[in-house]
PDB file of C-alpha atoms in Angstrom:
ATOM      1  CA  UNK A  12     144.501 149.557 181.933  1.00 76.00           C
ATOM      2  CA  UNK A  13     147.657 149.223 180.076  1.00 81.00           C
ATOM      3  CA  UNK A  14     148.579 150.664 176.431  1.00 87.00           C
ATOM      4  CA  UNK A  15     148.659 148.522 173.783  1.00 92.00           C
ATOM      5  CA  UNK A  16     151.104 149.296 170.939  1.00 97.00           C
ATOM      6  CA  UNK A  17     149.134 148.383 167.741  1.00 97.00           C
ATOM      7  CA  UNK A  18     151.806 146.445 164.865  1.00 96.00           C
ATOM      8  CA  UNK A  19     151.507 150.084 162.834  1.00 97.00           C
ATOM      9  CA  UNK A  20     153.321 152.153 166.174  1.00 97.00           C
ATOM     10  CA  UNK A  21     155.143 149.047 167.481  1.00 97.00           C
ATOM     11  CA  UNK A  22     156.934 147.450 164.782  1.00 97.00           C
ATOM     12  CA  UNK A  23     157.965 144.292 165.682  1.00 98.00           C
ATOM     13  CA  UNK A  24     160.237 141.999 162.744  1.00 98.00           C
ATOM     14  CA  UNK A  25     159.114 138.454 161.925  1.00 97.00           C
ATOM     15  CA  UNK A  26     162.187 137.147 164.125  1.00 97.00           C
ATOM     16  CA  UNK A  27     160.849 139.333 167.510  1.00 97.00           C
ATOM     17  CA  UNK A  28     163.716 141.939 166.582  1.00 98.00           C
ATOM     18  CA  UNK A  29     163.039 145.983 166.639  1.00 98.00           C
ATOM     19  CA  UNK A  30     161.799 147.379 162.979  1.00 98.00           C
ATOM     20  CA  UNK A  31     165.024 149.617 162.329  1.00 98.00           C
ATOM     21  CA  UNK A  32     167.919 147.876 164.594  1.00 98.00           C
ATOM     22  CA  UNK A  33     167.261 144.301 164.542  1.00 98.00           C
ATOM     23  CA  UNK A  34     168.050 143.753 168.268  1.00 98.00           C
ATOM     24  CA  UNK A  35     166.029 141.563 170.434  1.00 98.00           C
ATOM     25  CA  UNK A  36     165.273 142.691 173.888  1.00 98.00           C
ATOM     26  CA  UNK A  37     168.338 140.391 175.251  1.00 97.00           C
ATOM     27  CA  UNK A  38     170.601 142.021 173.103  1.00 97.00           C
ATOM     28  CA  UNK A  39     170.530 145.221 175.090  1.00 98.00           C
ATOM     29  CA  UNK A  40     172.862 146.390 177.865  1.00 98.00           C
ATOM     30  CA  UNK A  41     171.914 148.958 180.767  1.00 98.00           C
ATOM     31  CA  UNK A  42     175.172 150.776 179.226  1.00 98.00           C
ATOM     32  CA  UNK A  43     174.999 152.285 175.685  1.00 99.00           C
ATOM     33  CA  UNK A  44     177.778 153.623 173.664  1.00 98.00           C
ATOM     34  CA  UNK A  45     176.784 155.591 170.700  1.00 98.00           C
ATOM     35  CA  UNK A  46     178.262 156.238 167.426  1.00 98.00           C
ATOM     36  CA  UNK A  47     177.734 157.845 164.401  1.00 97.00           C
ATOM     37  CA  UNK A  48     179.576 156.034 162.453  1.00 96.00           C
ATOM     38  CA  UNK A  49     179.107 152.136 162.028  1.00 97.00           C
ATOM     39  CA  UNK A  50     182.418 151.220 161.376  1.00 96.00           C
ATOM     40  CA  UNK A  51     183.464 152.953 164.785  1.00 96.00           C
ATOM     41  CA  UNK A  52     181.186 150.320 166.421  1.00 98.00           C
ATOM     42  CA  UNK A  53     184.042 147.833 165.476  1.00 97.00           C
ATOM     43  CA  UNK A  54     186.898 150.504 166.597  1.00 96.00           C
ATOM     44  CA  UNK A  55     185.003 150.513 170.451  1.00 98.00           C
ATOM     45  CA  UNK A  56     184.182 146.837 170.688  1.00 98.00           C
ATOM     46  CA  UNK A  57     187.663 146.459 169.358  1.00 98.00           C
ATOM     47  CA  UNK A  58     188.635 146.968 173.666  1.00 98.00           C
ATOM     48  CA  UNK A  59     185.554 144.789 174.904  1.00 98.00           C
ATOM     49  CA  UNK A  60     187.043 141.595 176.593  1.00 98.00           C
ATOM     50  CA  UNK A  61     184.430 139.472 174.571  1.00 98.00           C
ATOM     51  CA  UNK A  62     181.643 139.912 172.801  1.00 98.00           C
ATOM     52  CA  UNK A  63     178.027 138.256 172.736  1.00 98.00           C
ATOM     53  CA  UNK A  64     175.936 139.732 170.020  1.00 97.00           C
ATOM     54  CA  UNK A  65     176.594 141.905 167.061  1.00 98.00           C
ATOM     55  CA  UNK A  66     173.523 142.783 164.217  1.00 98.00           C
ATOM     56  CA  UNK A  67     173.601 144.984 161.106  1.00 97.00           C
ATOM     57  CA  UNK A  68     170.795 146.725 159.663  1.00 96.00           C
ATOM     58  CA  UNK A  69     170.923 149.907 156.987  1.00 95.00           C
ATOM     59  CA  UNK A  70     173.601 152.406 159.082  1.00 97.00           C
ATOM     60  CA  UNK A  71     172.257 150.554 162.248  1.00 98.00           C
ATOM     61  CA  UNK A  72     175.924 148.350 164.019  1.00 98.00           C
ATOM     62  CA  UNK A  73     175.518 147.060 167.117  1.00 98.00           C
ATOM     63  CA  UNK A  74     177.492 145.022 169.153  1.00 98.00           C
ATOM     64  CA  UNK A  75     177.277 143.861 172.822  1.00 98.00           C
ATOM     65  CA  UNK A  76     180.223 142.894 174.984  1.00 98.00           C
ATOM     66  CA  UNK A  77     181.615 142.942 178.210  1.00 98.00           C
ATOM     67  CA  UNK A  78     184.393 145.378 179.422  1.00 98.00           C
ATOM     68  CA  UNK A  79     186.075 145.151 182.776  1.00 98.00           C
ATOM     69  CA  UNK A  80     183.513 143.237 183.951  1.00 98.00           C
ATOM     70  CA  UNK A  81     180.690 145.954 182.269  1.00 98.00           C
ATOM     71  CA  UNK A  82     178.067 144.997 180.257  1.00 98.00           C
ATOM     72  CA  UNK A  83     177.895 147.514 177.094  1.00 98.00           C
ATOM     73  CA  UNK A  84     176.040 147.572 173.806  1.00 98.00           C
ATOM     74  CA  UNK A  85     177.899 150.032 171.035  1.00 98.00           C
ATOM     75  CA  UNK A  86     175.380 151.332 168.634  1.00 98.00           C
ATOM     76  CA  UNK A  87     175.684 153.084 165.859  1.00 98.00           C
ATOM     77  CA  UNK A  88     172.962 155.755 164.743  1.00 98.00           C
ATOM     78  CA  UNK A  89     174.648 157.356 161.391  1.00 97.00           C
ATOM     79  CA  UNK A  90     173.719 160.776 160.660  1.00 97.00           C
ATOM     80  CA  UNK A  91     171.563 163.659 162.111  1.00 97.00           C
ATOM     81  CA  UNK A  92     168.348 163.952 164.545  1.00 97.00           C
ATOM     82  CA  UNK A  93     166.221 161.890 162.541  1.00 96.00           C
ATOM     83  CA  UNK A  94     168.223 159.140 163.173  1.00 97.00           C
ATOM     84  CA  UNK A  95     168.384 159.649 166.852  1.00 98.00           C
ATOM     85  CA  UNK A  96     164.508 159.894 166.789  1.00 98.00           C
ATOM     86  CA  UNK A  97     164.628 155.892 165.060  1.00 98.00           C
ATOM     87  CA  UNK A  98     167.344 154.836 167.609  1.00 98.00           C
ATOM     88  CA  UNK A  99     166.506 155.935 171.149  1.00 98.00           C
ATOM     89  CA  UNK A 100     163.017 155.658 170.688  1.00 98.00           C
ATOM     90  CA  UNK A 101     163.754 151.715 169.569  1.00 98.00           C
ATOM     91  CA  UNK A 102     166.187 151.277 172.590  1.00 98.00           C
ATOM     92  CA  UNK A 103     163.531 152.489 174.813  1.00 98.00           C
ATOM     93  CA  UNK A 104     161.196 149.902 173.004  1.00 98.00           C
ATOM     94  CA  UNK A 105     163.223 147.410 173.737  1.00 98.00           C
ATOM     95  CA  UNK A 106     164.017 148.199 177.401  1.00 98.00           C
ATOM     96  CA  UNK A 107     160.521 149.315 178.292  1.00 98.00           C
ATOM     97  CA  UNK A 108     157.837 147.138 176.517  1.00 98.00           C
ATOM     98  CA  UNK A 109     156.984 143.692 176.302  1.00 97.00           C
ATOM     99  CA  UNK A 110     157.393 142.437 172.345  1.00 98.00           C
ATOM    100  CA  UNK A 111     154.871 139.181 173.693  1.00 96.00           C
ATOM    101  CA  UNK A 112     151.635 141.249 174.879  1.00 97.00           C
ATOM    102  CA  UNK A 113     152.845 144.873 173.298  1.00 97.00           C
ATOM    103  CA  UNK A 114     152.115 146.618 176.226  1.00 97.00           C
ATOM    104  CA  UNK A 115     153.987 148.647 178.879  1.00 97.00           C
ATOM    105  CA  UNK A 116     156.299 147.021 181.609  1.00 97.00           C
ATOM    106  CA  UNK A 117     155.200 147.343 185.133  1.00 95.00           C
ATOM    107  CA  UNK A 118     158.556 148.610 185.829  1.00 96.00           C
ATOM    108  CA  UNK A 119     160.619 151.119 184.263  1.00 97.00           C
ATOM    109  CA  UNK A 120     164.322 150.556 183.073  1.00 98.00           C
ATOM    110  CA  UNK A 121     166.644 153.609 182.745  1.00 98.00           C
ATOM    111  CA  UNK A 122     169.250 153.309 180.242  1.00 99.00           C
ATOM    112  CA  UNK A 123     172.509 155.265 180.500  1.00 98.00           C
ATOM    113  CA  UNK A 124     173.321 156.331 176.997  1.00 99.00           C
ATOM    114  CA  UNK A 125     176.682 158.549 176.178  1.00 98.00           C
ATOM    115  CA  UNK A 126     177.226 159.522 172.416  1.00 98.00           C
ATOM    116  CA  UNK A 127     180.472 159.559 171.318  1.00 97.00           C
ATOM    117  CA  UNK A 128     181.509 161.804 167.955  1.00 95.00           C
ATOM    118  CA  UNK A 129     182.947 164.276 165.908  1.00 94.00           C
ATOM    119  CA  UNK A 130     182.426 167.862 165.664  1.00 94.00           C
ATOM    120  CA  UNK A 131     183.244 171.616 164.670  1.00 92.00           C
ATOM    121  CA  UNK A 132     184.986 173.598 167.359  1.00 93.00           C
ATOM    122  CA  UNK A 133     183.433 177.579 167.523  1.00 93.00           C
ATOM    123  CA  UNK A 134     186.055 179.204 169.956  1.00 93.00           C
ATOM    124  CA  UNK A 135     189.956 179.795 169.834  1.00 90.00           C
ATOM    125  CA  UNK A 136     189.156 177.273 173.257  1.00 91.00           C
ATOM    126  CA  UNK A 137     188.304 174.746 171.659  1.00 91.00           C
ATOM    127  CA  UNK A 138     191.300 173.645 168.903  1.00 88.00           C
ATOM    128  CA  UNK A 139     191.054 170.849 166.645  1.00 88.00           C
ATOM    129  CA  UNK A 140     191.839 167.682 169.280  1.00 90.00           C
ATOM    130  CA  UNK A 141     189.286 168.993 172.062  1.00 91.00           C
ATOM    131  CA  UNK A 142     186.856 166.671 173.744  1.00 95.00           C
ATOM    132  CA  UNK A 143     183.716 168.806 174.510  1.00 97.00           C
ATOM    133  CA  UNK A 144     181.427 167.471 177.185  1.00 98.00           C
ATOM    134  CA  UNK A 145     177.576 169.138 175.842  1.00 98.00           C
ATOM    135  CA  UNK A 146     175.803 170.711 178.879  1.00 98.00           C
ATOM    136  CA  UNK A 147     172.931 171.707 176.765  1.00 98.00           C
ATOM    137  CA  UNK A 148     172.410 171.448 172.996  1.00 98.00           C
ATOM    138  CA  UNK A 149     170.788 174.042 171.016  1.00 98.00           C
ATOM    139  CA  UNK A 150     168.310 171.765 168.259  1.00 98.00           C
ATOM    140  CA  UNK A 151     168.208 173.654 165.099  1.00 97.00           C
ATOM    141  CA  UNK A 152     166.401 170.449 163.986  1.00 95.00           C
ATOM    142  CA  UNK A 153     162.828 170.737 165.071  1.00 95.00           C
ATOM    143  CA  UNK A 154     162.745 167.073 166.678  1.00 97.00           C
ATOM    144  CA  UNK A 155     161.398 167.493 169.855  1.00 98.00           C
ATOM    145  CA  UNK A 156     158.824 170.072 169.446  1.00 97.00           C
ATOM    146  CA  UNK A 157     156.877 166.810 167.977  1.00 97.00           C
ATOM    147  CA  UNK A 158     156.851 165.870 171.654  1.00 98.00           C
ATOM    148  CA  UNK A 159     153.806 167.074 173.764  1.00 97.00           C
ATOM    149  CA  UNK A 160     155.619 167.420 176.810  1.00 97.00           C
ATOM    150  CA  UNK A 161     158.890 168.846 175.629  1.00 97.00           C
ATOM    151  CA  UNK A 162     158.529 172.111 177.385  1.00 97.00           C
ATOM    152  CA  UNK A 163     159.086 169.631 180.646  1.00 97.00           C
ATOM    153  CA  UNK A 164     162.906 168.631 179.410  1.00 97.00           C
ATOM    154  CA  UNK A 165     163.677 171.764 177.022  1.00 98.00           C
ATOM    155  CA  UNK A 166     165.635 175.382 179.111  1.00 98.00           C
ATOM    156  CA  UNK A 167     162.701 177.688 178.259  1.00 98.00           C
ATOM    157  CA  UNK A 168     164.519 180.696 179.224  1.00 98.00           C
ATOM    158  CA  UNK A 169     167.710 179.889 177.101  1.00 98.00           C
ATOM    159  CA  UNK A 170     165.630 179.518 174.149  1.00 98.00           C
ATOM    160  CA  UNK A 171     164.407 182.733 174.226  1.00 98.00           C
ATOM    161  CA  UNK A 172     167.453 184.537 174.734  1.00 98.00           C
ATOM    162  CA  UNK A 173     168.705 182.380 172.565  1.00 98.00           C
ATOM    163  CA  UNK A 174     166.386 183.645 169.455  1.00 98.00           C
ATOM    164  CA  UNK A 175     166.729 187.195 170.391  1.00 98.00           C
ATOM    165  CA  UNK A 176     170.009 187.118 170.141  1.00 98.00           C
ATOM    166  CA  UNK A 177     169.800 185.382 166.903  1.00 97.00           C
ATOM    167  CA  UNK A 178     166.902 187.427 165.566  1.00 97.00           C
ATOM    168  CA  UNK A 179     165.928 184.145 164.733  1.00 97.00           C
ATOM    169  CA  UNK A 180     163.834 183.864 161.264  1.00 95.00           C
ATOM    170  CA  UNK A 181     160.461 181.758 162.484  1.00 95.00           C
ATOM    171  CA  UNK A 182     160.559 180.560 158.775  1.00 95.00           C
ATOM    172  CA  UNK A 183     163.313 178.170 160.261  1.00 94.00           C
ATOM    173  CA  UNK A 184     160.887 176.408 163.014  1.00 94.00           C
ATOM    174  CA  UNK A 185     161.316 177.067 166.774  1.00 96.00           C
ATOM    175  CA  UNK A 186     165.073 175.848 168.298  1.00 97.00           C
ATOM    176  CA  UNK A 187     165.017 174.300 171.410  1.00 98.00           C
ATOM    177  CA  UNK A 188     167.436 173.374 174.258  1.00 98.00           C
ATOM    178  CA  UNK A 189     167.707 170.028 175.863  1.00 98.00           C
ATOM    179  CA  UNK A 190     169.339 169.437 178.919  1.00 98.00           C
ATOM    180  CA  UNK A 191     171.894 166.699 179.168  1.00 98.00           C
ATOM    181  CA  UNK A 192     172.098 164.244 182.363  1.00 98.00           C
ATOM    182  CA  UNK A 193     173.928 166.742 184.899  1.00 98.00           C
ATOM    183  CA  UNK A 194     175.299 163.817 187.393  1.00 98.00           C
ATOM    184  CA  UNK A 195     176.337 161.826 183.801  1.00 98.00           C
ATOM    185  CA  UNK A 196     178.040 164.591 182.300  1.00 98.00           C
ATOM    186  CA  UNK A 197     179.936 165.126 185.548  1.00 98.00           C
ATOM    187  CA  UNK A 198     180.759 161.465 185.309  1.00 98.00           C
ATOM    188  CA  UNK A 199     182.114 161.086 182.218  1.00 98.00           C
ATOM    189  CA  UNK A 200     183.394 164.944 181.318  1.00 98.00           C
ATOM    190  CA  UNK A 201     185.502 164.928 184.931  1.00 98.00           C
ATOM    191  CA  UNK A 202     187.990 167.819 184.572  1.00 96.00           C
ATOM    192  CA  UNK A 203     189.592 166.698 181.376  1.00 95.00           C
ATOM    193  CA  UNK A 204     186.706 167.883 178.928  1.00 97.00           C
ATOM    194  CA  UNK A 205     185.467 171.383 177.767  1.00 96.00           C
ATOM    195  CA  UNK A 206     182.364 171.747 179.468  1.00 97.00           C
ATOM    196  CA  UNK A 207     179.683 173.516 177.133  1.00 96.00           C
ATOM    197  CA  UNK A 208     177.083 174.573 174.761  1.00 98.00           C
ATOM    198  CA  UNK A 209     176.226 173.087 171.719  1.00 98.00           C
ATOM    199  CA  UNK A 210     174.342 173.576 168.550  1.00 98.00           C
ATOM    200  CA  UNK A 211     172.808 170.385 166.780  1.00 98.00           C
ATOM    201  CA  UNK A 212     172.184 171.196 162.950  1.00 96.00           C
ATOM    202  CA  UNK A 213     169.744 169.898 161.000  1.00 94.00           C
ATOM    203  CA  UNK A 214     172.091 169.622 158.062  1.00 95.00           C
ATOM    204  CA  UNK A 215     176.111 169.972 157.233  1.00 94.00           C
ATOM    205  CA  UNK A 216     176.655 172.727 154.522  1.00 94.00           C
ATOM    206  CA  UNK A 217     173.450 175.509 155.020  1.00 95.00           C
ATOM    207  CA  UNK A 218     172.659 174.900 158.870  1.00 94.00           C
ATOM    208  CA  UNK A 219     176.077 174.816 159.544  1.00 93.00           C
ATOM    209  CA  UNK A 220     177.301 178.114 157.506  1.00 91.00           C
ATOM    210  CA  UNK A 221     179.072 176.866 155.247  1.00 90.00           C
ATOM    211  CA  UNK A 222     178.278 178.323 152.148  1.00 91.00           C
ATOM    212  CA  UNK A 223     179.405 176.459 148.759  1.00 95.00           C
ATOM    213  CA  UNK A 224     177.446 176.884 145.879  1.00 96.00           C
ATOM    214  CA  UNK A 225     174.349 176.992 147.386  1.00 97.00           C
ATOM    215  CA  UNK A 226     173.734 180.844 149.060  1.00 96.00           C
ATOM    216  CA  UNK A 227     173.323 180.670 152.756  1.00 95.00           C
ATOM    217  CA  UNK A 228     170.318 182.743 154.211  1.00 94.00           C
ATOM    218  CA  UNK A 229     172.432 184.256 156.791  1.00 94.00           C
ATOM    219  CA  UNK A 230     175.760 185.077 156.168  1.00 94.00           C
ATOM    220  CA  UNK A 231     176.974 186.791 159.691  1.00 94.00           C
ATOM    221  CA  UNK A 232     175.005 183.294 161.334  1.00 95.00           C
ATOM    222  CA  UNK A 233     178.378 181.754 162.753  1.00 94.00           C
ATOM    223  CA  UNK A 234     179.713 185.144 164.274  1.00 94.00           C
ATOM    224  CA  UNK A 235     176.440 185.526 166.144  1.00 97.00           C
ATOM    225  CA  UNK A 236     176.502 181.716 167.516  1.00 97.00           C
ATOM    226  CA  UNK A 237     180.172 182.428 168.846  1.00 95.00           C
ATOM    227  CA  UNK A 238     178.928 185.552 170.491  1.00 97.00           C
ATOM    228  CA  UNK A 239     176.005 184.164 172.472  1.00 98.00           C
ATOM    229  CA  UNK A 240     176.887 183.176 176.110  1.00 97.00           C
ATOM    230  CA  UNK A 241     174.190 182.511 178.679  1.00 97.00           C
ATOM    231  CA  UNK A 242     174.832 182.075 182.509  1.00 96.00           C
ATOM    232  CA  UNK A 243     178.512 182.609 182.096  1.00 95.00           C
ATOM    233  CA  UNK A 244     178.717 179.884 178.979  1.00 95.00           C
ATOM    234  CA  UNK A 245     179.723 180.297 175.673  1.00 97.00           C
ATOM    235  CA  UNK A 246     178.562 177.750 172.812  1.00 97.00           C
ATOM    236  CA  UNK A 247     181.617 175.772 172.026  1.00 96.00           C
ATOM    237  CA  UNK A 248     180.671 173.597 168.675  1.00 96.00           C
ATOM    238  CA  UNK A 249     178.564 172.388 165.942  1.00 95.00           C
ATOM    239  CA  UNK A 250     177.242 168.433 165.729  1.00 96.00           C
ATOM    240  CA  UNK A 251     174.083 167.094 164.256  1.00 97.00           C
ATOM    241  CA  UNK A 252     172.553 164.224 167.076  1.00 98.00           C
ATOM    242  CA  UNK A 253     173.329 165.776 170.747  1.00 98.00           C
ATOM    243  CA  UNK A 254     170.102 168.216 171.430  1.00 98.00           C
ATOM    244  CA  UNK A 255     167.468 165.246 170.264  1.00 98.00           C
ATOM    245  CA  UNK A 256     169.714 162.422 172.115  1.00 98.00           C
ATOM    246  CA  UNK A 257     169.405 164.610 175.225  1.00 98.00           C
ATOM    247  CA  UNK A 258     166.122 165.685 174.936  1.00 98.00           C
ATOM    248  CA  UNK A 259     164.437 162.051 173.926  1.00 98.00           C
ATOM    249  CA  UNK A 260     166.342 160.446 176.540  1.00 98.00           C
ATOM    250  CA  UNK A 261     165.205 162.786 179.276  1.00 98.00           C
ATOM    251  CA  UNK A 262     161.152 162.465 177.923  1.00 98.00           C
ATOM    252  CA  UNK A 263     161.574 158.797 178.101  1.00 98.00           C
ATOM    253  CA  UNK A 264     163.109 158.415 181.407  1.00 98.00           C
ATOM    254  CA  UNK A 265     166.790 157.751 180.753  1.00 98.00           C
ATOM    255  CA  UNK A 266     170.525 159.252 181.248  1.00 98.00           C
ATOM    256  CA  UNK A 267     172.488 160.639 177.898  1.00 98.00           C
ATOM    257  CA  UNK A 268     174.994 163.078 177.548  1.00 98.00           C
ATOM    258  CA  UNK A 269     177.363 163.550 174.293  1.00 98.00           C
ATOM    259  CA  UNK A 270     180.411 164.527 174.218  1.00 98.00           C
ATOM    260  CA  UNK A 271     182.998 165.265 171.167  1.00 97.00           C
ATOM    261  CA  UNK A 272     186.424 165.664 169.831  1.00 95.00           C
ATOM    262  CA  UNK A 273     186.779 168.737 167.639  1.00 94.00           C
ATOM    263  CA  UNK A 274     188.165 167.621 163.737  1.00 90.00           C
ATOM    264  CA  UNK A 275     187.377 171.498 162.483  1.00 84.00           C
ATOM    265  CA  UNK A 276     187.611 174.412 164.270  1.00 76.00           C
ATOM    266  CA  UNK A 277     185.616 176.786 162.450  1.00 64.00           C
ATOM    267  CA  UNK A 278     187.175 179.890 164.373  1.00 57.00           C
ATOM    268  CA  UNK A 279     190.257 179.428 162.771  1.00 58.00           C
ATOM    269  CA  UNK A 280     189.504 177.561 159.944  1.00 61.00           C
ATOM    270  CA  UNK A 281     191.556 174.377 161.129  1.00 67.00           C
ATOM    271  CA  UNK A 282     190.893 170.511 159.890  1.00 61.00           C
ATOM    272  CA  UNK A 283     191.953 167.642 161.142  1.00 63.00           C
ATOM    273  CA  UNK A 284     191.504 164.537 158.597  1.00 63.00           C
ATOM    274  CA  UNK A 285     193.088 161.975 160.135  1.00 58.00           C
ATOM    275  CA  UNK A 286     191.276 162.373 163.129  1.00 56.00           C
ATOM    276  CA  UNK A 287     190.148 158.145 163.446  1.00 63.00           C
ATOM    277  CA  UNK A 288     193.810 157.658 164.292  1.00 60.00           C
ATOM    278  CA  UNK A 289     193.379 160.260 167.456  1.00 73.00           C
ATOM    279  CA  UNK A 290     189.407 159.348 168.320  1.00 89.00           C
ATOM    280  CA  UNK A 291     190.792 156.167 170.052  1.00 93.00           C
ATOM    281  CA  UNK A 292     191.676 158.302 173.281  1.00 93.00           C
ATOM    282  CA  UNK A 293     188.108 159.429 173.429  1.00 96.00           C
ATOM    283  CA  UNK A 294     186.343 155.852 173.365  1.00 97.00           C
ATOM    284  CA  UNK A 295     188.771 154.321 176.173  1.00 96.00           C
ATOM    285  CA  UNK A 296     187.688 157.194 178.308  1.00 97.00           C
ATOM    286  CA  UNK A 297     184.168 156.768 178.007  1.00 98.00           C
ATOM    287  CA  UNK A 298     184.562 153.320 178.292  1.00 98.00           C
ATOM    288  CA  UNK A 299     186.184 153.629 181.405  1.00 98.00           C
ATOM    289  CA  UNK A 300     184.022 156.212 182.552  1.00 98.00           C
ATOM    290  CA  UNK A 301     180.266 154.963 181.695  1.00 98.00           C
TER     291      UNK A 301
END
């Protein structure tokens, strides 16, 4: 017998549209592009050769188009995990259940999503200007370990080392690594992007190390991060989305990967601010590439 998704679980608008995105079923392509921001949605569909469908909803831009004869949707998710929880979960909706009878699709649809951002570079590798292609993504967030099966998509092994090396305070909830799609990364990181680890915070100033007014709980947290290799790998940066992208996506069946052009590189205290007129190089290869 099928599962039915009751109207509390399954949210469905009054015009057939997801609860958070607004998108109807039709509106999504087998290709996603995702964003942070939603104004960037406008910078990537700005190389689409036309465009079908475009909604707005909260921090929530999409818009579907065709690009060299591919069918992408560009969707913004704003800020942090929590958002990525709202948005792939909803995509997946959307792909793989039936908004008439609220129950499961006979078949399964995999969609192949590739986040697109910003970040923090953590080694004199990776200067401001760096695209960084995330193997795996360390969560500081807590996301997936809401999932019962996420010790099926999360490196077990990593995460340990990863807290001893830390001496990771359990007062901060259990990290966790997600694994991004290995054939996708290869796809779209080719030989032109660092290839590497990556922490996903659960905040900006605190989770991050930065340390304004607000005291941070560990001070020597950064220096320990930039030390911690595992099977010959260093951790290369700092975002907020790509561990709970990769590890959703791989629970429900699909292919994501994120990769990143550094703006700060907190190893040698470099910013870029004008980094939107630079970020355009990263979006026409992904396009090209998804």
């Amino acid at each position: 017998m099928k599962k039915h998704f009751a109207p509390s679980e399954l949210i469905i608008n009054a015009d057939g549209s997801c609860f958070h995105l607004h998108l109807k079923p039709e509106h999504l392509a087998d290709k996603v592009v995702l964003v942070g921001d939603p104004a960037r949605v406008n910078t990537v569909a700005a190389h689409f050769d036309s465009i079908e469908n475009e909604t707005t909803s909260r921090e929530f831009h999409t818009i579907t188009g065709m690009y060299k004869g591919k069918r992408i949707t560009c969707q913004s998710h704003g800020i942090g995990c929590d958002n990525i929880d709202i948005v792939v979960n909803e995509l997946d909706t959307l792909a793989n259940i039936d908004y008439n009878t609220r129950e499961e699709k006979d078949e399964h649809r995999t969609l192949t999503m590739v986040r697109l951002g910003t970040c923090g570079g953590l080694q004199p590798f990776t200067p401001t200007g760096s695209f960084i292609a995330s193997v795996k993504s360390i969560g500081f967030d807590g996301l997936i370990n809401y999932y019962r099966d996420r010790n099926k998509v999360c490196d077990l092994k990593m995460e340990e080392a990863f807290k001893k090396h830390m001496n990771w305070d359990p007062i901060k909830g259990a990290p966790y690594v997600s694994v991004a799609d290995q054939e996708l990364t290869a796809q779209i990181a080719q030989d032109d992007m660092v290839k590497g680890y990556t922490v996903a915070c659960g905040g900006f100033y605190g989770p991050q190390g930065r340390e304004l007014r607000a005291a941070i709980a560990d001070p020597n947290q950064n220096e320990k991060i930039e030390s911690f290799e595992y099977d010959g790998m260093k951790i290369c940066n700092f975002e907020m989305e790509s561990s709970a992208l990769a590890g959703l996506a791989a629970l429900l069946g699909h292919r994501a990967m994120t990769c990143c052009m550094v703006i700060a590189n907190r190893y040698s205290h470099e910013m870029n601010t004008e980094y939107k007129n630079t970020i355009d190089t990263l979006i026409q290869k992904v396009l090209d590439r998804i």
